[in-house]
Coordinates of C-alpha atoms in Angstrom, one line a residue:
M1234 CA 281.8 107.2 144.4
S1235 CA 280.1 110.6 144.6
D1236 CA 278.9 112.8 141.7
I1237 CA 281.1 115.5 143.2
E1238 CA 284.3 113.8 142.7
K1239 CA 286.4 114.7 140.4
Q1240 CA 286.9 112.9 137.5
V1241 CA 290.0 112.1 135.1
K1242 CA 289.3 113.1 130.9
S1243 CA 289.7 109.7 128.5
G1244 CA 293.0 108.7 128.2
Y1245 CA 294.0 109.1 131.7
E1246 CA 293.9 107.1 134.7
E1247 CA 293.2 107.5 138.1
T1248 CA 293.8 105.6 141.2
S1249 CA 292.4 106.7 144.7
S1250 CA 291.7 106.4 148.5
T1251 CA 289.0 106.9 150.0
V1252 CA 287.9 108.6 153.2
S1253 CA 284.8 107.6 155.4
H1254 CA 283.1 108.5 158.8
T1255 CA 280.1 107.6 160.4
G1256 CA 277.0 110.3 158.6
V1257 CA 280.1 111.5 156.4
N1258 CA 280.0 111.4 152.5
P1259 CA 283.6 109.8 151.2
V1260 CA 285.6 111.8 149.2
S1261 CA 288.7 110.6 147.4
S1262 CA 291.8 111.5 146.9
P1263 CA 292.9 110.4 143.7
I1264 CA 296.6 111.2 142.2
Y1265 CA 296.2 111.6 138.7
S1266 CA 298.8 110.2 135.4
Y1267 CA 298.9 109.6 132.3
K1268 CA 299.5 107.2 129.3
T1269 CA 303.1 108.0 128.1
S1270 CA 303.3 107.2 123.7
G1271 CA 306.1 108.8 120.8
S1272 CA 309.1 109.3 121.5
K1273 CA 311.0 110.8 124.7
W1274 CA 311.0 114.4 123.4
Q1275 CA 307.2 114.0 122.4
N1276 CA 306.5 112.5 126.1
F1277 CA 308.9 115.4 127.6
R1278 CA 306.6 118.2 125.4
D1279 CA 303.4 116.4 126.5
S1280 CA 304.4 116.5 130.7
F1281 CA 303.9 120.4 130.0
K1282 CA 300.5 120.0 129.5
R1283 CA 297.3 120.6 131.9
V1284 CA 295.6 117.5 133.5
E1285 CA 292.2 118.2 132.9
I1286 CA 289.8 117.8 135.4
E1287 CA 286.1 118.2 135.4
E1288 CA 284.3 121.0 137.5
L1289 CA 282.9 119.9 140.3
D1290 CA 279.5 120.3 141.3
P1291 CA 278.3 123.7 141.4
N1292 CA 275.5 123.3 144.2
L1293 CA 278.1 123.1 146.5
T1294 CA 279.2 125.6 149.2
E1295 CA 282.7 127.5 149.0
A1296 CA 283.8 125.2 152.3
E1297 CA 282.6 122.0 150.4
R1298 CA 284.6 123.1 147.1
V1299 CA 287.7 124.3 148.9
A1300 CA 288.2 121.3 150.4
I1301 CA 287.6 119.2 148.2
A1302 CA 289.6 121.0 145.7
T1303 CA 292.9 120.7 148.1
A1304 CA 291.8 117.5 149.2
N1305 CA 292.0 116.4 144.9
S1306 CA 295.0 118.5 143.7
P1307 CA 297.3 116.8 141.1
L1308 CA 300.6 116.6 142.8
K1309 CA 302.4 113.9 142.6
R1310 CA 304.1 112.2 145.5
H1311 CA 307.3 111.4 145.1
L1312 CA 308.7 112.8 148.3
K1313 CA 310.3 109.9 150.7
N1314 CA 310.6 110.3 154.2
R1315 CA 314.6 111.1 153.5
H1316 CA 313.4 114.3 151.6
L1317 CA 311.0 115.3 154.4
Q1318 CA 314.4 114.9 156.5
M1319 CA 315.8 116.9 154.6
I1320 CA 314.0 119.7 153.4
A1321 CA 313.0 121.1 156.4
I1322 CA 316.2 121.4 157.6
G1323 CA 317.7 122.7 154.4
G1324 CA 314.5 124.8 154.8
A1325 CA 316.3 126.5 157.7
I1326 CA 319.7 126.6 157.4
G1327 CA 320.6 129.5 155.1
T1328 CA 322.3 132.9 155.2
G1329 CA 319.9 133.3 158.1
L1330 CA 321.8 131.1 160.7
F1331 CA 325.4 131.8 158.1
V1332 CA 325.1 135.4 158.0
G1333 CA 322.0 136.7 159.4
S1334 CA 323.4 135.9 163.3
G1335 CA 326.1 138.2 162.6
S1336 CA 323.7 141.9 162.8
S1337 CA 322.0 139.5 165.6
L1338 CA 325.0 139.5 167.7
R1339 CA 326.1 142.9 167.3
T1340 CA 322.7 144.4 168.3
A1341 CA 321.8 141.8 170.9
G1342 CA 325.6 140.1 172.6
P1343 CA 326.1 136.7 172.7
A1344 CA 323.5 136.8 176.0
G1345 CA 321.0 138.3 174.0
L1346 CA 321.2 136.2 171.0
L1347 CA 321.1 132.8 172.7
I1348 CA 317.6 134.3 174.4
G1349 CA 316.1 135.1 171.2
Y1350 CA 317.1 132.6 169.2
G1351 CA 316.2 130.0 172.6
I1352 CA 312.8 131.8 173.0
S1353 CA 312.1 131.1 169.1
S1354 CA 312.7 127.3 169.1
T1355 CA 310.8 127.0 172.0
F1356 CA 308.0 127.6 170.3
I1357 CA 309.2 126.4 166.9
L1358 CA 308.6 122.8 168.9
C1359 CA 304.7 124.2 169.3
M1360 CA 304.3 124.8 165.8
I1361 CA 306.3 121.7 164.3
C1362 CA 304.3 118.9 166.5
A1363 CA 301.2 120.9 165.7
L1364 CA 301.4 121.2 162.1
G1365 CA 302.3 117.5 162.3
E1366 CA 298.7 116.6 163.5
L1367 CA 297.5 118.4 160.7
A1368 CA 299.7 117.3 157.9
V1369 CA 299.3 113.9 158.8
E1370 CA 295.9 114.0 159.1
F1371 CA 295.6 116.6 156.2
P1372 CA 298.1 116.5 153.4
V1373 CA 296.5 118.6 151.3
S1374 CA 297.6 121.0 148.4
G1375 CA 298.3 124.3 150.3
G1376 CA 299.4 122.6 153.1
F1377 CA 298.7 125.1 156.8
T1378 CA 297.4 128.0 154.2
T1379 CA 294.8 125.7 153.5
Y1380 CA 294.3 124.6 157.5
C1381 CA 293.6 128.9 157.8
T1382 CA 290.7 128.6 155.8
R1383 CA 288.8 125.7 156.9
F1384 CA 289.3 126.1 160.6
V1385 CA 289.2 129.4 161.2
D1386 CA 287.9 131.8 159.0
E1387 CA 287.9 132.7 154.7
S1388 CA 289.3 135.9 155.2
F1389 CA 292.2 134.4 157.6
G1390 CA 293.1 132.3 155.1
F1391 CA 293.2 134.7 152.6
A1392 CA 296.0 136.6 154.1
A1393 CA 297.9 133.7 155.5
N1394 CA 297.7 132.1 152.0
L1395 CA 299.3 136.2 150.4
N1396 CA 301.2 136.6 153.5
Y1397 CA 302.8 133.3 153.0
A1398 CA 303.4 133.7 149.7
I1399 CA 304.7 136.9 149.5
Q1400 CA 307.3 135.4 152.0
W1401 CA 309.1 133.2 149.3
L1402 CA 308.3 135.8 146.6
V1403 CA 311.3 138.2 148.2
V1404 CA 313.2 135.5 149.4
L1405 CA 313.7 134.0 146.1
P1406 CA 315.7 137.2 144.5
L1407 CA 317.0 138.3 147.9
E1408 CA 318.4 134.7 148.2
I1409 CA 319.9 134.4 144.6
V1410 CA 321.6 138.1 144.7
A1411 CA 323.8 136.8 148.4
A1412 CA 324.9 134.4 146.2
S1413 CA 326.4 136.4 144.2
I1414 CA 327.7 138.9 146.9
T1415 CA 329.4 136.1 148.8
V1416 CA 332.1 135.1 145.5
N1417 CA 333.2 138.4 146.5
Y1418 CA 334.6 137.0 149.4
W1419 CA 338.2 135.6 146.3
G1420 CA 338.2 138.5 145.1
T1421 CA 336.1 138.3 142.3
P1422 CA 335.3 141.5 140.0
K1423 CA 332.1 143.3 140.4
K1424 CA 331.4 143.3 136.6
Y1425 CA 331.0 139.3 136.7
R1426 CA 328.4 139.8 139.3
D1427 CA 325.7 139.4 137.0
G1428 CA 327.4 136.7 135.3
F1429 CA 326.8 134.4 139.0
V1430 CA 323.5 136.4 139.7
A1431 CA 322.4 134.1 135.8
L1432 CA 323.9 130.7 137.3
F1433 CA 322.0 130.7 140.4
Y1434 CA 319.1 131.7 139.0
V1435 CA 319.0 128.9 136.0
V1436 CA 320.4 126.2 138.6
I1437 CA 317.4 127.1 140.7
V1438 CA 314.6 127.2 138.1
V1439 CA 316.6 124.4 136.3
I1440 CA 316.1 122.3 139.5
N1441 CA 312.5 123.2 140.3
L1442 CA 311.0 122.1 136.7
F1443 CA 312.4 117.9 137.2
G1444 CA 309.4 118.6 139.6
V1445 CA 308.9 117.1 143.5
K1446 CA 311.6 114.8 142.9
G1447 CA 313.8 116.6 141.3
Y1448 CA 312.9 119.2 144.1
G1449 CA 313.4 116.4 147.4
E1450 CA 316.8 115.7 145.7
A1451 CA 318.7 118.3 145.4
E1452 CA 317.4 119.3 149.1
F1453 CA 318.7 116.4 149.7
V1454 CA 322.2 117.2 148.7
F1455 CA 322.3 120.6 149.4
S1456 CA 321.6 119.9 153.2
I1457 CA 323.9 116.8 153.6
I1458 CA 326.5 119.6 152.7
K1459 CA 325.1 122.1 154.5
V1460 CA 324.3 119.6 157.9
T1461 CA 328.1 119.0 157.7
C1462 CA 329.7 122.0 157.8
V1463 CA 327.2 123.1 160.8
I1464 CA 328.9 119.5 162.7
G1465 CA 332.3 120.3 161.6
F1466 CA 332.5 124.2 162.6
I1467 CA 330.8 123.0 166.2
I1468 CA 334.0 120.3 166.6
C1469 CA 336.3 123.2 165.9
G1470 CA 334.9 125.9 167.9
I1471 CA 335.0 123.5 170.3
C1472 CA 338.7 123.0 170.3
L1473 CA 339.2 126.9 169.7
V1474 CA 337.3 127.6 172.9
C1475 CA 339.2 125.0 175.3
G1476 CA 342.4 126.3 173.8
V1477 CA 343.8 123.0 171.7
R1478 CA 344.8 125.9 169.4
G1479 CA 346.5 129.0 170.5
G1480 CA 345.7 130.4 174.0
Y1481 CA 342.2 129.1 176.1
I1482 CA 339.4 131.2 174.9
G1483 CA 336.3 130.5 177.6
G1484 CA 334.3 133.1 178.4
T1485 CA 336.1 136.4 177.5
Y1486 CA 333.9 137.8 175.2
W1487 CA 330.8 137.5 177.6
H1488 CA 333.0 139.6 180.1
A1489 CA 334.3 143.5 180.5
P1490 CA 335.1 145.1 178.5
Y1491 CA 332.5 143.4 176.0
G1492 CA 329.9 141.7 177.8
A1493 CA 327.3 139.3 177.5
F1494 CA 324.8 142.0 176.2
V1495 CA 324.6 144.9 174.2
G1496 CA 323.6 148.5 175.7
D1497 CA 324.3 150.6 179.5
T1498 CA 320.8 150.4 180.4
P1499 CA 318.0 146.9 180.8
G1500 CA 315.7 148.6 178.4
A1501 CA 319.0 148.7 175.4
R1502 CA 319.6 145.4 176.4
F1503 CA 315.4 144.5 176.3
K1504 CA 315.5 146.4 173.0
G1505 CA 318.8 144.1 171.8
T1506 CA 317.0 141.3 172.7
M1507 CA 313.7 141.7 171.4
S1508 CA 315.3 143.1 167.6
V1509 CA 317.0 139.0 167.6
F1510 CA 313.5 137.7 166.7
T1511 CA 313.6 139.7 163.5
S1512 CA 316.5 137.5 162.4
A1513 CA 315.6 134.6 164.3
A1514 CA 311.9 134.4 162.4
F1515 CA 313.8 134.9 159.1
A1516 CA 316.8 132.3 159.6
F1517 CA 314.0 129.6 161.1
A1518 CA 311.7 130.3 157.5
G1519 CA 311.9 127.1 156.1
S1520 CA 311.0 124.7 158.9
E1521 CA 306.9 124.6 158.1
L1522 CA 307.9 123.3 154.4
V1523 CA 307.7 119.8 155.7
G1524 CA 303.8 120.4 156.3
L1525 CA 303.6 122.3 152.5
A1526 CA 305.5 118.7 151.6
S1527 CA 303.1 116.2 152.7
A1528 CA 300.4 117.2 150.1
E1529 CA 303.4 115.0 147.8
T1530 CA 304.5 112.9 150.2
A1531 CA 303.6 108.8 149.7
N1532 CA 303.0 107.6 153.3
P1533 CA 302.3 110.7 155.4
R1534 CA 301.1 109.0 158.6
K1535 CA 304.6 106.6 158.4
T1536 CA 306.9 109.8 157.5
L1537 CA 305.7 112.7 159.0
P1538 CA 305.4 112.4 163.2
S1539 CA 309.4 111.6 162.9
A1540 CA 310.2 114.5 160.5
C1541 CA 308.8 117.0 162.2
K1542 CA 309.9 115.6 165.8
Q1543 CA 313.4 115.6 164.5
V1544 CA 313.7 118.7 162.5
F1545 CA 313.3 120.5 165.9
W1546 CA 316.0 118.7 168.0
R1547 CA 318.1 118.7 164.8
I1548 CA 317.7 122.8 164.3
T1549 CA 317.9 123.6 167.8
I1550 CA 321.2 122.0 168.2
F1551 CA 322.8 122.9 165.5
Y1552 CA 321.6 127.1 166.2
I1553 CA 321.6 126.9 169.6
V1554 CA 325.4 125.1 170.1
S1555 CA 327.0 126.5 166.7
L1556 CA 325.5 130.5 167.7
T1557 CA 326.7 129.8 171.5
L1558 CA 330.5 128.7 169.8
I1559 CA 329.8 132.2 167.7
G1560 CA 329.5 133.9 171.1
L1561 CA 332.2 132.9 172.8
L1562 CA 334.5 132.8 169.4
V1563 CA 333.1 136.6 168.0
S1564 CA 333.3 139.4 169.8
H1565 CA 329.7 141.6 168.8
K1566 CA 331.8 144.5 169.1
D1567 CA 334.1 143.7 165.7
S1568 CA 333.6 145.7 163.3
R1569 CA 333.0 143.2 160.4
L1570 CA 330.3 142.5 161.5
I1571 CA 327.2 143.3 159.9
G1572 CA 324.5 146.1 160.8
S1573 CA 321.3 144.6 158.5
S1574 CA 320.2 141.1 157.9
S1575 CA 321.7 141.6 154.0
V1576 CA 324.5 139.2 153.1
D1577 CA 328.3 139.7 152.6
A1578 CA 330.2 136.4 153.3
A1579 CA 333.3 138.0 154.7
A1580 CA 331.2 139.4 157.0
S1581 CA 329.7 136.0 158.6
P1582 CA 330.0 135.3 161.8
F1583 CA 331.8 131.7 161.6
V1584 CA 334.1 133.5 158.9
I1585 CA 335.2 135.7 161.3
A1586 CA 335.2 133.0 164.3
L1587 CA 337.5 130.7 161.9
V1588 CA 339.8 134.3 160.5
S1589 CA 340.2 135.9 163.8
H1590 CA 341.9 132.8 165.4
G1591 CA 344.2 131.9 162.7
I1592 CA 342.3 128.9 161.1
K1593 CA 343.6 128.8 157.0
G1594 CA 341.5 127.0 154.1
L1595 CA 337.6 126.7 156.3
P1596 CA 336.8 130.1 155.6
S1597 CA 336.7 129.6 152.0
V1598 CA 335.3 126.4 152.5
V1599 CA 332.5 128.1 154.7
N1600 CA 331.8 130.3 152.2
V1601 CA 331.2 127.4 149.5
V1602 CA 328.9 126.3 151.6
I1603 CA 327.1 129.5 152.4
C1604 CA 326.7 129.4 148.0
I1605 CA 325.0 126.2 148.2
A1606 CA 322.5 127.6 151.1
V1607 CA 321.8 129.8 149.1
L1608 CA 320.5 128.0 146.7
S1609 CA 318.8 125.6 149.4
V1610 CA 317.0 128.2 150.6
G1611 CA 316.5 129.9 146.8
N1612 CA 315.3 126.2 145.5
S1613 CA 312.8 126.3 148.8
A1614 CA 311.2 129.3 147.7
V1615 CA 310.3 128.5 144.1
Y1616 CA 308.8 125.6 145.6
A1617 CA 307.0 127.3 148.2
C1618 CA 305.5 129.9 146.2
S1619 CA 304.7 127.5 143.4
R1620 CA 302.3 125.4 145.4
T1621 CA 301.2 128.5 147.4
L1622 CA 299.9 130.3 144.8
S1623 CA 298.6 127.2 143.5
A1624 CA 296.4 126.5 147.0
F1625 CA 295.7 129.8 146.6
S1626 CA 293.5 130.0 143.1
E1627 CA 292.2 126.1 144.4
Q1628 CA 290.5 128.2 147.4
G1629 CA 289.1 130.9 144.5
Y1630 CA 291.6 133.6 145.6
A1631 CA 293.2 134.5 142.3
P1632 CA 291.0 136.0 139.5
K1633 CA 290.4 132.4 137.0
W1634 CA 292.1 134.4 134.0
M1635 CA 295.3 134.3 136.2
N1636 CA 295.0 130.1 136.3
L1637 CA 297.0 130.1 139.0
E1638 CA 295.5 126.3 139.8
Y1639 CA 297.3 124.9 136.5
V1640 CA 299.1 121.2 137.0
D1641 CA 301.0 120.0 134.4
R1642 CA 300.6 116.6 134.1
A1643 CA 304.2 115.8 135.9
G1644 CA 302.8 117.3 138.6
R1645 CA 304.1 121.0 138.2
P1646 CA 302.5 124.0 139.5
L1647 CA 303.4 125.4 136.1
V1648 CA 301.8 128.7 136.3
G1649 CA 302.8 129.3 140.3
I1650 CA 306.8 128.2 139.3
I1651 CA 306.9 130.9 136.4
I1652 CA 305.3 133.8 137.7
T1653 CA 308.1 133.1 141.0
S1654 CA 310.9 133.0 138.8
V1655 CA 310.1 136.2 137.0
F1656 CA 309.5 137.7 140.4
G1657 CA 312.8 136.4 141.1
L1658 CA 314.5 138.8 137.9
L1659 CA 314.6 141.6 140.4
C1660 CA 317.8 139.4 141.4
F1661 CA 319.4 141.5 138.7
I1662 CA 319.8 144.6 141.4
A1663 CA 323.2 143.7 141.5
A1664 CA 324.4 145.5 139.8
S1665 CA 322.5 149.0 140.7
D1666 CA 324.0 151.3 143.1
K1667 CA 320.6 151.1 144.9
E1668 CA 321.1 146.9 145.8
G1669 CA 321.0 147.7 149.7
D1670 CA 318.1 149.8 149.7
V1671 CA 315.6 147.3 147.5
F1672 CA 317.4 144.6 150.1
N1673 CA 316.4 146.0 153.3
W1674 CA 312.1 146.5 151.9
L1675 CA 312.5 143.3 150.7
M1676 CA 313.6 142.1 153.5
A1677 CA 310.9 144.6 155.8
L1678 CA 308.4 142.2 153.7
S1679 CA 309.2 139.3 155.0
G1680 CA 310.6 140.3 158.5
L1681 CA 307.7 139.0 160.7
S1682 CA 305.6 136.6 158.0
S1683 CA 307.4 134.0 159.3
L1684 CA 306.3 134.5 163.1
F1685 CA 302.3 135.7 161.5
T1686 CA 302.5 131.9 159.9
W1687 CA 303.8 130.0 162.4
G1688 CA 301.4 132.0 165.4
G1689 CA 298.3 130.9 162.7
I1690 CA 299.6 127.6 163.0
C1691 CA 299.4 127.3 166.1
L1692 CA 296.0 128.7 165.9
C1693 CA 294.8 126.1 163.3
H1694 CA 295.9 123.2 165.2
I1695 CA 293.5 125.0 168.6
R1696 CA 290.6 125.8 166.4
F1697 CA 291.2 121.8 164.6
R1698 CA 290.9 120.2 168.3
R1699 CA 288.0 122.5 169.2
A1700 CA 286.1 121.0 166.4
L1701 CA 287.1 117.9 167.2
S1702 CA 285.6 117.7 171.1
A1703 CA 282.3 119.2 169.4
Q1704 CA 281.9 117.0 167.2
G1705 CA 281.8 114.4 169.6
R1706 CA 285.1 113.2 168.5
A1707 CA 287.7 112.0 170.3
T1708 CA 291.8 112.4 169.7
D1709 CA 292.2 108.4 169.9
E1710 CA 290.8 108.8 165.6
L1711 CA 294.4 110.8 164.7
S1712 CA 297.2 109.3 163.3
F1713 CA 299.4 111.5 165.0
A1714 CA 298.7 113.8 167.9
S1715 CA 300.8 116.3 168.8
P1716 CA 303.6 115.5 171.7
V1717 CA 302.9 118.5 173.3
G1718 CA 299.2 118.6 173.0
V1719 CA 296.5 122.1 171.9
G1720 CA 298.3 123.3 175.4
G1721 CA 302.0 123.8 173.5
S1722 CA 299.5 125.3 170.4
Y1723 CA 298.4 128.2 173.2
Y1724 CA 301.5 128.8 174.3
G1725 CA 303.2 129.0 171.1
L1726 CA 300.5 131.7 170.1
F1727 CA 301.2 133.4 173.0
V1728 CA 304.1 134.1 172.7
I1729 CA 304.1 134.8 168.8
I1730 CA 302.1 137.8 170.4
L1731 CA 304.4 138.8 172.8
V1732 CA 307.0 139.0 170.2
F1733 CA 304.6 140.9 167.9
I1734 CA 303.9 143.5 170.6
A1735 CA 307.6 143.8 172.0
E1736 CA 308.5 144.1 168.1
F1737 CA 306.5 146.7 168.1
W1738 CA 307.7 148.5 170.7
V1739 CA 310.9 148.2 169.3
A1740 CA 310.4 149.7 166.2
A1741 CA 308.3 152.4 166.9
W1742 CA 310.5 153.6 169.7
P1743 CA 314.4 152.1 168.6
T1744 CA 317.3 152.4 170.6
G1745 CA 318.3 156.3 170.6
Y1746 CA 315.5 157.2 168.7
K1747 CA 315.3 160.3 170.7
E1748 CA 318.3 161.7 168.7
M1749 CA 316.7 160.4 165.4
T1750 CA 314.5 163.0 163.0
T1751 CA 311.0 161.4 162.2
G1752 CA 312.2 160.3 158.5
A1753 CA 314.7 157.7 160.6
I1754 CA 312.4 156.3 163.1
V1755 CA 309.3 156.1 160.1
E1756 CA 311.5 154.0 158.3
N1757 CA 313.0 151.7 160.9
F1758 CA 309.1 150.7 161.4
F1759 CA 308.5 150.3 158.3
E1760 CA 312.0 147.9 157.6
I1761 CA 310.9 145.7 161.0
Y1762 CA 307.6 145.8 160.9
L1763 CA 305.9 146.6 157.6
S1764 CA 304.6 143.0 156.8
F1765 CA 302.6 143.2 160.0
P1766 CA 300.3 146.5 158.4
I1767 CA 300.4 144.6 155.1
V1768 CA 298.6 140.8 156.4
L1769 CA 296.3 143.6 158.4
V1770 CA 295.0 145.2 155.5
C1771 CA 294.6 142.1 153.4
Y1772 CA 292.5 140.4 156.5
L1773 CA 290.2 143.6 156.4
G1774 CA 290.0 144.1 153.0
H1775 CA 288.5 140.8 152.4
K1776 CA 286.5 140.8 155.8
I1777 CA 284.7 144.7 153.6
Y1778 CA 285.1 143.0 150.5
K1779 CA 283.0 139.8 151.5
R1780 CA 281.6 141.1 154.0
N1781 CA 281.9 138.3 156.3
W1782 CA 282.0 139.3 159.8
T1783 CA 282.7 136.1 161.6
I1784 CA 285.7 135.4 163.5
F1785 CA 286.0 132.1 163.1
I1786 CA 284.0 129.0 161.7
P1787 CA 281.6 127.7 164.1
A1788 CA 283.7 124.2 165.6
S1789 CA 280.2 122.3 164.8
D1790 CA 280.1 123.5 161.7
M1791 CA 283.8 122.7 160.6
D1792 CA 284.5 120.4 158.0
I1793 CA 287.3 117.9 159.4
D1794 CA 286.8 114.6 157.1
T1795 CA 287.4 116.0 154.1
G1796 CA 291.0 115.6 152.4
R1797 CA 291.9 112.1 155.0
R1798 CA 293.6 109.4 153.5
E1799 CA 293.0 106.8 155.4
V1800 CA 290.3 104.0 154.0
D1801 CA 288.3 103.5 157.0
L1802 CA 288.7 105.5 160.5
E1803 CA 287.8 102.4 162.7
Q1804 CA 290.1 100.5 161.6
L1805 CA 292.4 103.7 162.3
K1806 CA 291.3 103.6 165.6
A1807 CA 292.6 99.9 166.3
D1808 CA 296.0 100.0 164.9
I1809 CA 296.6 103.4 166.4
A1810 CA 295.7 101.2 169.6
Q1811 CA 297.9 98.2 168.8
E1812 CA 300.6 100.4 168.0
K1813 CA 300.5 102.5 171.6
A1814 CA 300.4 99.3 173.2
E1815 CA 303.6 97.4 171.2
I1816 CA 305.6 100.9 172.6
A1817 CA 304.2 101.0 176.0
A1818 CA 305.7 97.4 176.2
K1819 CA 309.2 98.2 174.8
P1820 CA 312.0 99.4 177.5
I1821 CA 311.7 102.7 178.6
Y1822 CA 314.2 104.5 176.7
K1823 CA 312.6 103.4 173.6
R1824 CA 309.2 104.6 174.8
V1825 CA 311.4 107.6 175.3
W1826 CA 313.1 108.3 171.7
H1827 CA 309.6 107.6 170.3
L1828 CA 307.9 110.1 172.4
L1829 CA 310.7 112.8 171.1
C1830 CA 312.1 111.5 167.8

């Protein structure tokens, strides 16, 4: 073991696996644990103490220090395959689907709704596959936010980390207030709203204090409930559309006087369809959580590939099928649909569809599930933001006095959890008369953040493959290679850039802008596009501060070994070759299933 590796102080035990490659120094990836003694209460108190580790060799370069620090983060590896499957699904099925889709239906119509979500699902596939490849090879602290620093550029990594942390910081209070508003469906008096806010807030914080295992188990339960609800709605929706209950509906709402699109001109219809991408980004946000969780997964090589592929298919099927039924059951002219992504359970198109067609009882069930979905996304927000803040500090972006990299003996990034939870207290704006304005600006902060994150993941994958080629290495050493290849990442990045351009047009010249005041146009622009200038300011500001004017780290200089958990790359290649031979010998239907799922 080399001198630069971290060692655990006296009283702790260390287990490690070593990564090696010809001509590359081995780097350990230790898992830290501690010996317990005394009463359960004493052990509980001690679990909040920091896992103390020695400083790294000061002679290391900045890139080496960041790579080793994130690879050796003392997070616990308690997540199993079932947790990973449900974490990504749970993060992506929330108020964006149950409520926010109503806003998209109102502004784009049923056809525009499907086009927007359909195109979004294609680059989600490319992103998920690219993320799976990177996360299997480098299950490090911070996941994809760390890859931006290692494979693209330090300034890009700074902007990506800060963008992702801000995104989840604002999602937490947003989701908690959503839950408090949901209970209004049953006529709950407004004076009790603070009580429900406090209840949801406490539940989310307590779950995360149980560590990654508590988070994983909670997401597993929450996601099963949400998936069951969506499947039940799909079955019920098909019956309603086919006329099993009442008259035949079919494509009534796609034709006159309703129409498949919103707007009388091609330009208006196009803008309406483009507006879907913002709400789709909000709805799909969280599908990348499986990559962030890789650092806390026991065996990422076995669990991550299937999790990434299956997550895409499940999310796509749930979204596309359920939204198709929504477009068939609810008119985009329905006055009950919301005009923004703020959350009102009574405005959920799922609830409207059931109420409009005389279904009793189920609307209340859907609202209960919306509450659970909000808890799930809020739970994911604390998890994601706390891990991102910890990795942000480990990469040297945060002042030392903030102590963001603090990880306790139970593997919890405690300071990150505290900061996220404190920011979550904004949820008590539920009692304010200005909650609508605050909602809109919180949404503006997170609106396009996911698109930037997904584009960054695709770019990291492109740069990683470029580094493999430049260093004379091939994909046969990869435990899992993206099924859509590096071409899929180019496609995903290209489409996301086009969406940013289209969204700029929609934000700067909204439908009916000639009748709008200058102040209204400016407000509309920043409500849609605020996250983009924030990311740009972070990127350029870091460039100026560091006086680093390089765009990309040279491919030949990239560290593509630190953080891998496999002991022997030559043995790994042999194992992969054997696995491919075994798969090739199977019947074609099994080979297709393995490729897709």
